XYZ file of C-alpha atoms in Angstrom:
97
model
C 25.152 -17.662 -13.795
C 25.079 -17.039 -17.415
C 22.611 -14.255 -17.504
C 20.099 -14.781 -20.300
C 18.000 -11.763 -21.983
C 14.503 -12.334 -21.019
C 13.304 -10.167 -23.855
C 15.249 -12.357 -26.751
C 12.644 -14.539 -28.649
C 15.221 -17.480 -28.079
C 14.403 -17.518 -24.688
C 13.186 -21.292 -23.760
C 10.509 -21.851 -21.378
C 13.295 -23.888 -19.657
C 15.310 -21.073 -19.236
C 12.420 -19.189 -18.314
C 11.547 -21.447 -15.469
C 15.120 -22.154 -14.114
C 15.276 -18.284 -14.243
C 12.069 -17.901 -11.884
C 13.372 -20.553 -9.530
C 16.209 -18.864 -9.126
C 15.671 -15.253 -9.191
C 11.918 -15.577 -7.595
C 11.663 -14.406 -3.781
C 9.751 -15.792 -1.274
C 6.907 -12.865 -0.772
C 4.407 -14.788 1.476
C 5.763 -12.052 4.517
C 5.016 -9.742 2.156
C 1.074 -10.661 1.244
C 0.068 -11.630 4.441
C 1.084 -7.766 5.447
C -0.503 -6.309 2.489
C -3.753 -8.085 3.091
C -3.434 -6.939 7.078
C -3.053 -3.266 6.037
C -5.766 -3.643 3.075
C -8.257 -5.311 5.695
C -7.724 -2.213 7.865
C -7.787 0.357 5.275
C -10.942 -0.669 3.973
C -12.582 -0.332 7.538
C -10.604 2.838 8.304
C -10.570 5.177 5.271
C -13.313 3.749 2.986
C -16.889 4.968 3.343
C -19.789 2.562 3.897
C -21.047 2.840 0.193
C -17.623 1.933 -1.165
C -16.978 -0.914 0.841
C -20.513 -2.150 -0.093
C -19.765 -1.519 -4.140
C -16.113 -3.114 -3.547
C -17.307 -6.041 -1.785
C -19.882 -6.312 -4.597
C -17.536 -5.868 -7.409
C -14.507 -7.962 -6.057
C -16.274 -10.576 -3.449
C -19.682 -11.333 -5.597
C -17.356 -10.192 -8.752
C -21.289 -8.773 -9.962
C -20.071 -6.310 -13.002
C -20.487 -2.746 -12.301
C -24.006 -2.742 -14.246
C -25.050 -5.872 -12.106
C -24.523 -3.631 -8.786
C -25.848 -0.621 -10.244
C -29.162 -2.476 -10.934
C -29.238 -3.903 -7.496
C -28.674 -0.758 -5.633
C -30.635 1.347 -7.772
C -28.178 4.149 -9.198
C -26.457 4.124 -12.504
C -23.448 2.326 -13.932
C -21.290 5.729 -13.829
C -22.078 6.025 -10.526
C -20.554 2.733 -9.436
C -17.566 3.378 -11.857
C -16.926 6.834 -9.875
C -17.323 4.938 -6.751
C -14.738 1.870 -7.668
C -12.370 4.167 -8.658
C -12.280 6.570 -5.619
C -12.319 3.795 -3.271
C -9.001 1.997 -5.215
C -7.569 5.408 -5.307
C -7.796 5.829 -1.598
C -6.687 2.564 -1.026
C -3.619 2.763 -2.980
C -2.799 5.935 -1.162
C -3.329 4.167 1.884
C -1.062 0.869 0.681
C 1.556 2.003 -1.409
C 4.349 2.306 1.095
C 3.259 -0.356 3.479
C 5.447 -2.970 1.650
């Protein structure tokens, strides 16, 4: 196959689409494994407060300010808790795929 540099401004949408179709891998199994491991890591590695704040942020799609108001804590506390939870999950999941 004739390879096209994807950084080139001359790459057309059709070329990009063809490249994606030819080179894209089926990653459904990896995503399924990641979701399962994420659920296990949340339960095993996070505190109850971290799980609560992650749920509010990503499932209920509340902003850190909204979460802080609802829980009666400072916004920076919510941000720090989110960061710590994300770091823990990253450390647990970085080698699972």
